[in-house]
Coordinates of C-alpha atoms in Angstrom, one line a residue:
M773 CA 6.8 11.4 21.6
G774 CA 10.2 11.2 20.2
T775 CA 11.9 7.8 19.9
V776 CA 15.5 6.9 20.1
S777 CA 16.9 3.4 19.5
S778 CA 20.2 2.5 20.9
G779 CA 22.7 1.5 18.2
I780 CA 20.0 1.8 15.6
G781 CA 19.2 4.8 13.2
F782 CA 15.9 6.4 13.3
L783 CA 13.3 4.5 11.2
S784 CA 12.1 6.2 8.2
Q785 CA 9.0 4.9 6.7
F786 CA 9.2 4.0 3.0
F787 CA 6.6 3.2 0.5
A788 CA 6.8 0.5 -2.0
S789 CA 4.5 0.5 -4.8
D790 CA 2.3 -2.4 -5.6
S791 CA 2.6 -4.6 -8.7
A792 CA 3.4 -2.6 -11.8
A793 CA 1.4 -3.0 -15.0
S794 CA 2.6 -6.2 -16.9
T795 CA 4.8 -5.7 -19.8
H796 CA 3.4 -8.6 -21.9
Q797 CA 3.9 -7.9 -25.5
F798 CA 0.5 -7.7 -27.0
C799 CA -0.3 -7.1 -30.7
C800 CA -3.3 -4.8 -31.2
F801 CA -5.2 -5.7 -34.3
S802 CA -8.1 -4.2 -36.3
A803 CA -11.4 -5.7 -36.9
N804 CA -13.2 -3.2 -39.1
S805 CA -12.7 -1.1 -42.1
S806 CA -15.6 1.3 -41.7
P807 CA -14.9 4.9 -40.5
L808 CA -18.3 5.1 -38.9
H809 CA -19.3 4.0 -35.3
V810 CA -19.6 0.2 -35.3
N811 CA -20.2 -2.3 -32.5
F812 CA -18.5 -5.7 -32.6
S813 CA -19.0 -9.2 -31.2
R814 CA -16.8 -12.3 -31.9
S815 CA -17.2 -15.9 -32.2
A816 CA -15.5 -18.2 -29.7
A817 CA -12.8 -19.0 -32.2
G818 CA -12.2 -15.4 -32.8
C819 CA -11.3 -14.8 -29.1
L820 CA -8.3 -17.1 -29.2
V821 CA -5.2 -14.9 -29.6
K822 CA -1.9 -16.6 -29.9
R823 CA 1.1 -14.6 -28.7
G824 CA 3.3 -13.5 -31.8
S825 CA 0.5 -14.2 -34.3
L826 CA -2.7 -12.5 -35.6
L827 CA -5.9 -14.4 -36.3
S828 CA -7.4 -13.9 -39.7
T829 CA -10.7 -13.0 -38.1
R830 CA -13.6 -12.3 -40.5
V831 CA -15.7 -9.4 -39.7
S832 CA -19.0 -7.9 -40.9
V833 CA -19.3 -4.2 -41.6
S834 CA -22.4 -2.2 -41.4
T835 CA -22.7 1.6 -41.7
T836 CA -25.9 1.8 -39.8
G837 CA -26.3 -1.0 -37.3
N838 CA -24.1 -3.4 -35.3
A839 CA -21.6 -5.6 -36.9
K840 CA -21.3 -9.2 -35.9
I841 CA -18.3 -11.5 -36.3
D842 CA -19.9 -14.8 -37.1
G843 CA -17.2 -16.3 -39.2
I844 CA -18.6 -15.3 -42.6
D845 CA -21.1 -12.5 -43.2
D846 CA -23.8 -12.4 -45.9
Q847 CA -23.1 -8.8 -46.8
L848 CA -19.3 -7.9 -46.8
S849 CA -16.4 -9.7 -45.2
L850 CA -12.8 -8.3 -44.6
S851 CA -9.9 -10.0 -43.1
S852 CA -7.7 -8.1 -40.6
D853 CA -5.1 -7.7 -43.3
E854 CA -7.6 -5.7 -45.4
I855 CA -8.5 -3.1 -42.8
K856 CA -7.8 0.6 -44.0
P857 CA -4.6 2.0 -42.4
S858 CA -6.4 5.2 -42.0
R859 CA -9.0 3.7 -39.6
K860 CA -6.2 2.1 -37.6
S861 CA -4.2 5.3 -37.3
A862 CA -7.3 7.2 -36.3
D863 CA -8.0 4.8 -33.5
W864 CA -4.4 5.0 -32.3
K865 CA -4.8 8.7 -32.2
A866 CA -7.9 8.4 -30.1
A867 CA -6.1 6.0 -27.8
R868 CA -3.3 8.6 -27.4
T869 CA -5.8 11.3 -26.6
Y870 CA -7.5 9.1 -23.9
S871 CA -4.1 8.5 -22.3
E872 CA -2.9 12.1 -22.5
R873 CA -6.2 13.5 -21.0
G874 CA -6.6 10.7 -18.4
L875 CA -10.2 10.0 -19.8
I876 CA -12.2 6.9 -18.8
Y877 CA -13.2 4.5 -21.6
E878 CA -16.0 2.0 -21.3
G879 CA -14.4 -1.1 -23.0
K880 CA -15.8 -4.4 -23.7
V881 CA -13.9 -7.6 -22.5
E882 CA -13.4 -9.7 -25.7
G883 CA -11.5 -12.5 -23.9
F884 CA -8.4 -13.2 -21.7
N885 CA -5.0 -14.9 -21.7
G886 CA -2.7 -16.0 -19.0
G887 CA -1.7 -12.5 -18.0
G888 CA -4.9 -10.4 -18.3
L889 CA -8.0 -9.3 -20.2
L890 CA -8.4 -8.4 -23.9
I891 CA -10.3 -5.1 -24.1
R892 CA -11.9 -3.9 -27.3
F893 CA -10.9 -0.1 -28.2
Y894 CA -12.8 0.6 -31.4
S895 CA -11.0 -1.2 -34.2
L896 CA -8.2 -2.3 -31.8
V897 CA -7.8 -4.8 -29.0
G898 CA -5.7 -3.8 -25.9
F899 CA -4.6 -5.6 -22.9
L900 CA -5.6 -5.1 -19.2
P901 CA -3.0 -6.9 -17.0
F902 CA -4.6 -8.8 -14.0
P903 CA -2.6 -6.7 -11.5
Q904 CA -4.2 -3.5 -13.0
M905 CA -7.7 -4.9 -12.3
S906 CA -9.8 -3.2 -9.6
P907 CA -10.1 -5.1 -6.2
Y908 CA -13.8 -5.1 -6.8
H909 CA -13.7 -8.4 -8.6
S910 CA -11.5 -10.4 -6.5
C911 CA -13.2 -9.2 -3.2
K912 CA -16.6 -9.9 -4.6
E913 CA -15.6 -13.4 -5.9
S914 CA -13.0 -14.3 -3.3
R915 CA -13.2 -17.9 -3.8
K916 CA -12.7 -17.9 -7.5
T917 CA -9.3 -17.9 -9.3
I918 CA -8.3 -15.0 -11.4
Q919 CA -8.8 -17.1 -14.6
E920 CA -12.3 -17.9 -13.3
I921 CA -13.1 -14.2 -12.8
A922 CA -11.7 -13.3 -16.2
R923 CA -13.8 -16.0 -17.8
D924 CA -17.0 -14.6 -16.0
L925 CA -16.1 -11.1 -17.2
T926 CA -15.8 -12.0 -20.9
G927 CA -18.5 -10.1 -22.8
S928 CA -18.9 -7.4 -20.0
V929 CA -18.0 -3.8 -20.1
L930 CA -15.3 -2.3 -17.8
S931 CA -14.4 1.3 -17.0
V932 CA -10.7 1.5 -17.9
K933 CA -8.1 4.1 -18.4
V934 CA -5.5 4.0 -21.2
I935 CA -2.0 4.0 -19.6
Q936 CA 0.0 3.1 -22.7
A937 CA -0.7 3.6 -26.3
D938 CA 2.5 3.0 -28.6
E939 CA 1.4 2.5 -32.1
D940 CA 5.0 1.7 -33.2
R941 CA 5.2 -1.1 -30.8
R942 CA 1.5 -2.0 -31.2
R943 CA 1.1 -1.8 -27.5
L944 CA -2.2 -0.7 -26.0
I945 CA -2.4 -1.1 -22.1
F946 CA -5.3 -0.4 -19.9
S947 CA -5.7 0.0 -16.1
E948 CA -9.0 -0.6 -14.4
K949 CA -7.3 0.5 -11.1
E950 CA -6.5 3.9 -12.5
A951 CA -10.1 4.3 -13.7
S952 CA -11.3 3.5 -10.1
W953 CA -8.9 6.0 -8.7
L954 CA -10.4 8.9 -10.9
K955 CA -13.9 7.7 -9.7
Y956 CA -13.3 7.2 -6.0
S957 CA -10.2 9.1 -4.8
N958 CA -12.0 12.3 -4.2
K959 CA -14.1 10.6 -1.6
I960 CA -11.2 9.8 0.7
N961 CA -9.3 12.0 3.1
V962 CA -6.3 11.6 5.5
G963 CA -7.6 10.5 8.9
D964 CA -10.5 8.6 7.4
I965 CA -11.1 5.1 8.9
Y966 CA -12.3 2.1 6.8
Q967 CA -13.0 -1.6 7.0
A968 CA -10.7 -3.2 4.7
R969 CA -9.6 -6.6 3.4
V970 CA -6.1 -7.8 3.0
G971 CA -4.8 -8.5 -0.4
S972 CA -1.2 -9.5 -1.1
V973 CA 1.3 -9.5 1.7
E974 CA 4.9 -8.6 1.1
D975 CA 8.0 -8.4 3.1
Y976 CA 7.6 -4.6 3.2
G977 CA 3.9 -4.5 4.1
A978 CA 0.4 -5.6 3.0
F979 CA -1.8 -4.2 0.3
V980 CA -5.2 -3.6 1.7
H981 CA -8.5 -3.1 -0.2
L982 CA -10.8 -0.2 1.2
R983 CA -14.5 -1.0 1.5
F984 CA -16.7 1.8 0.5
P985 CA -20.3 2.7 1.7
D986 CA -21.7 0.8 -1.2
G987 CA -20.2 -2.4 0.2
S988 CA -17.6 -2.9 -2.6
Y989 CA -13.9 -2.6 -2.5
H990 CA -12.6 0.1 -5.0
L991 CA -9.2 1.3 -3.9
T992 CA -6.1 -0.2 -2.5
G993 CA -3.5 1.2 -0.2
L994 CA -0.3 -0.1 1.6
V995 CA 0.1 -0.7 5.2
H996 CA 3.8 -0.6 5.7
V997 CA 5.4 -3.1 8.1
S998 CA 6.1 -0.3 10.5
E999 CA 2.3 0.5 10.7
V1000 CA 1.1 -3.0 11.1
S1001 CA 1.6 -3.1 15.0
W1002 CA 3.1 -1.4 17.9
D1003 CA 5.0 -4.7 18.6
L1004 CA 8.1 -5.6 16.8
V1005 CA 7.1 -7.1 13.5
H1006 CA 9.7 -9.5 12.1
D1007 CA 7.5 -10.9 9.2
V1008 CA 4.3 -9.3 8.2
R1009 CA 2.9 -12.7 7.2
D1010 CA 2.9 -13.6 11.1
I1011 CA 0.2 -11.1 11.7
L1012 CA -1.7 -10.5 8.3
T1013 CA -3.0 -13.1 5.8
E1014 CA -4.8 -12.5 2.5
G1015 CA -8.4 -12.1 3.0
D1016 CA -8.2 -11.0 6.6
E1017 CA -10.8 -8.2 7.5
V1018 CA -9.0 -5.3 9.3
R1019 CA -9.6 -1.6 10.3
V1020 CA -7.2 0.9 8.8
K1021 CA -6.6 4.6 9.0
I1022 CA -5.5 6.7 5.9
I1023 CA -2.3 8.4 7.0
N1024 CA -1.2 9.8 3.5
I1025 CA -2.7 10.2 0.2
Y1026 CA -0.4 10.8 -3.0
R1027 CA -2.9 11.9 -5.5
E1028 CA -0.3 12.6 -8.2
K1029 CA 1.0 9.0 -7.8
S1030 CA -2.5 7.4 -7.2
R1031 CA -1.2 5.9 -3.9
I1032 CA -2.6 5.6 -0.3
T1033 CA -0.6 4.7 2.8
L1034 CA -2.6 3.2 5.7
S1035 CA -2.1 2.2 9.4
I1036 CA -3.5 -0.5 11.5
K1037 CA -1.5 0.4 14.7
Q1038 CA -2.7 4.0 15.0
L1039 CA -6.2 2.7 15.7
E1040 CA -4.8 1.1 18.7
E1041 CA -3.5 2.9 21.8
D1042 CA 0.3 3.6 21.7
P1043 CA 1.8 1.6 24.5
L1044 CA 4.9 4.0 24.5
L1045 CA 3.3 6.4 26.7
E1046 CA 4.7 9.2 28.9
T1047 CA 5.0 7.8 32.3
L1048 CA 5.6 4.4 33.9
D1049 CA 2.2 4.3 35.4
K1050 CA 0.7 4.3 31.9
V1051 CA 3.2 1.8 30.3
I1052 CA 2.9 -0.7 33.0
H1053 CA -0.2 -2.6 33.3
K1054 CA -2.0 -2.4 36.6
D1055 CA -1.4 -6.1 37.5
A1056 CA 2.3 -5.8 36.5
S1057 CA 5.1 -5.6 39.2
V1058 CA 6.8 -2.4 39.9
N1059 CA 10.1 -1.7 41.7
T1060 CA 10.8 -4.9 43.7
N1061 CA 14.5 -5.3 43.5
S1062 CA 17.4 -5.7 45.9
L1063 CA 18.5 -3.2 48.6
D1064 CA 21.8 -1.6 49.1
S1065 CA 23.8 -1.2 52.3
N1066 CA 21.8 1.6 53.4
G1067 CA 18.4 -0.2 52.9
S1068 CA 17.5 1.8 49.8
S1069 CA 16.1 0.0 46.7
V1070 CA 18.6 -0.7 44.0
I1071 CA 17.6 -1.1 40.4
D1072 CA 20.1 -2.7 38.1
P1073 CA 20.3 -0.9 34.8
L1074 CA 19.1 -2.6 31.6
P1075 CA 21.8 -4.1 29.5
G1076 CA 23.7 -1.3 27.8
L1077 CA 21.8 1.5 29.7
E1078 CA 24.8 2.1 32.3
T1079 CA 27.1 3.1 29.5
I1080 CA 24.6 5.5 28.0
I1081 CA 24.0 7.1 31.5
E1082 CA 27.8 7.5 31.9
E1083 CA 28.1 9.1 28.5
L1084 CA 25.0 11.4 29.2
L1085 CA 26.7 12.7 32.3
Q1086 CA 29.4 14.0 30.2
E1087 CA 27.0 16.1 28.3
D1088 CA 26.9 19.9 29.3
G1089 CA 23.6 20.7 31.1
I1090 CA 23.0 17.2 32.5
Y1091 CA 24.0 17.0 36.2
D1092 CA 22.5 13.8 37.6
I1093 CA 20.8 10.7 36.5
L1094 CA 18.8 8.3 38.7
I1095 CA 16.7 5.1 37.7
T1096 CA 13.7 5.6 40.0
R1097 CA 11.3 2.7 39.0
Q1098 CA 10.8 -0.3 36.8
G1099 CA 8.2 -2.7 35.8
F1100 CA 7.5 -5.5 33.5
E1101 CA 5.1 -5.6 30.5
K1102 CA 3.0 -8.4 29.3
R1103 CA 4.2 -8.3 25.7
V1104 CA 7.7 -7.8 24.1
V1105 CA 8.0 -4.7 21.8
S1106 CA 11.9 -5.2 21.2
Q1107 CA 14.7 -7.0 22.6
D1108 CA 16.9 -4.1 21.8
L1109 CA 17.5 -1.4 24.2
Q1110 CA 15.4 1.6 23.4
L1111 CA 14.9 5.1 25.0
W1112 CA 11.8 7.5 24.8
L1113 CA 11.6 11.1 25.6
S1114 CA 8.6 12.1 27.7
N1115 CA 6.3 14.7 26.4
A1116 CA 5.2 15.5 29.9
P1117 CA 6.5 18.9 31.0
A1118 CA 9.7 19.0 33.2
T1119 CA 9.2 19.5 37.1
G1120 CA 11.7 22.1 37.9
D1121 CA 15.0 20.7 36.6
Q1122 CA 13.7 17.2 36.6
F1123 CA 13.0 15.5 33.3
T1124 CA 11.7 11.9 32.8
L1125 CA 12.9 9.3 30.2
L1126 CA 11.9 5.7 29.6
A1127 CA 14.1 2.8 28.7
R1128 CA 12.8 -0.5 27.5
A1129 CA 14.4 -3.7 26.5
G1130 CA 12.1 -7.0 26.1
R1131 CA 9.4 -6.7 28.7
Q1132 CA 11.4 -4.7 31.2
V1133 CA 10.8 -1.0 31.4
Q1134 CA 12.7 1.6 33.6
E1135 CA 11.8 5.1 34.5
I1136 CA 14.9 7.4 34.6
Q1137 CA 15.0 10.9 36.2
L1138 CA 17.4 13.5 34.7
T1139 CA 18.6 16.6 36.6
T1140 CA 19.2 19.0 33.8
S1141 CA 19.1 22.5 32.7
L1142 CA 18.2 21.3 29.0
D1143 CA 14.8 21.5 27.3
Q1144 CA 13.2 18.6 25.6
E1145 CA 15.0 19.4 22.2
G1146 CA 18.3 19.8 24.1
I1147 CA 17.9 16.3 25.7
K1148 CA 17.1 14.9 22.4
R1149 CA 20.2 16.2 20.8
A1150 CA 22.4 15.0 23.9
L1151 CA 20.8 11.5 23.5
Q1152 CA 21.7 11.6 19.7
R1153 CA 25.3 12.5 20.2
V1154 CA 25.5 9.9 22.9
L1155 CA 24.1 7.1 20.7
E1156 CA 26.5 8.0 18.0
R1157 CA 29.4 7.5 20.4
V1158 CA 28.2 4.3 22.1
P1159 CA 28.8 1.0 20.0

């Protein structure tokens, strides 16, 4: 069903992306000089990273087994300043390869700071900003703060994707969200319906986490403000709150951008239906107004509608316009005057429109030789002329 709003242009849905990766500067540092595969662990002191400085961490190097960072090793100890440049360059090259090929890396969480997690990548340590973490963690531990979640994750291994590997700027950034997208995006399709949990709520809509059959939340999509409710929404926060459980329908998937758009209202019946009988509830009043001098019922046009009717009668192909019925709904969609074109086929040369303002709805009968598209174009021309 087409929708025309008086004095207001057609609404076009836009998509605003969620929080971008943090741009905290993070210095990657090496912790091993051996070119062979070595596993690392770090003492509590070694996990503390100060912005703008490097810790002079002591490491143990083993060519056959795991290497432990326990302060001082009884075999061979090197400071971060003594690590071979060839090893670091090789690992930066590996990071760039992961980034360019979109590969998933299993990285150990070495620690965290105020902005995110510190992830081990061979001899380097990179940064996973909190906004780039999977919704899995916050939904599983909804009562914990992000700092508490980060503390619990220290020492664990996460699946991440390298989204920035800049050796010159010493910046290695990871995204767990992007890794989750690679794992789970092939399981979703437009039209799918999911149970979901509301994450952050913004002026333009709400970010909602999708619950998968395993019971966990792996992907996040946006419910734009225009898809929250059929009712007029002034502030999304009046309807949705972080943590709310909702049902959503996938209406678009932008695979190249790793984005999903969702709708809540499309799982409800559209109240803007084709005839007055469907729009007005059964217990609502219909057509009980004053009478004219001939005893016929008179319906006063909604504010602003009379001017639109006069302009429509100036359009070629429209011969007569009559307000036939009216009623009152239980809820307010908009105080502004709005017109809807009926999808129902015309009866002879009779075509039906609906006008609404606030709770009041009026049915309008057009006598016209125009088809539906012709009437739509006539309405658009009229609305451009009417202030």
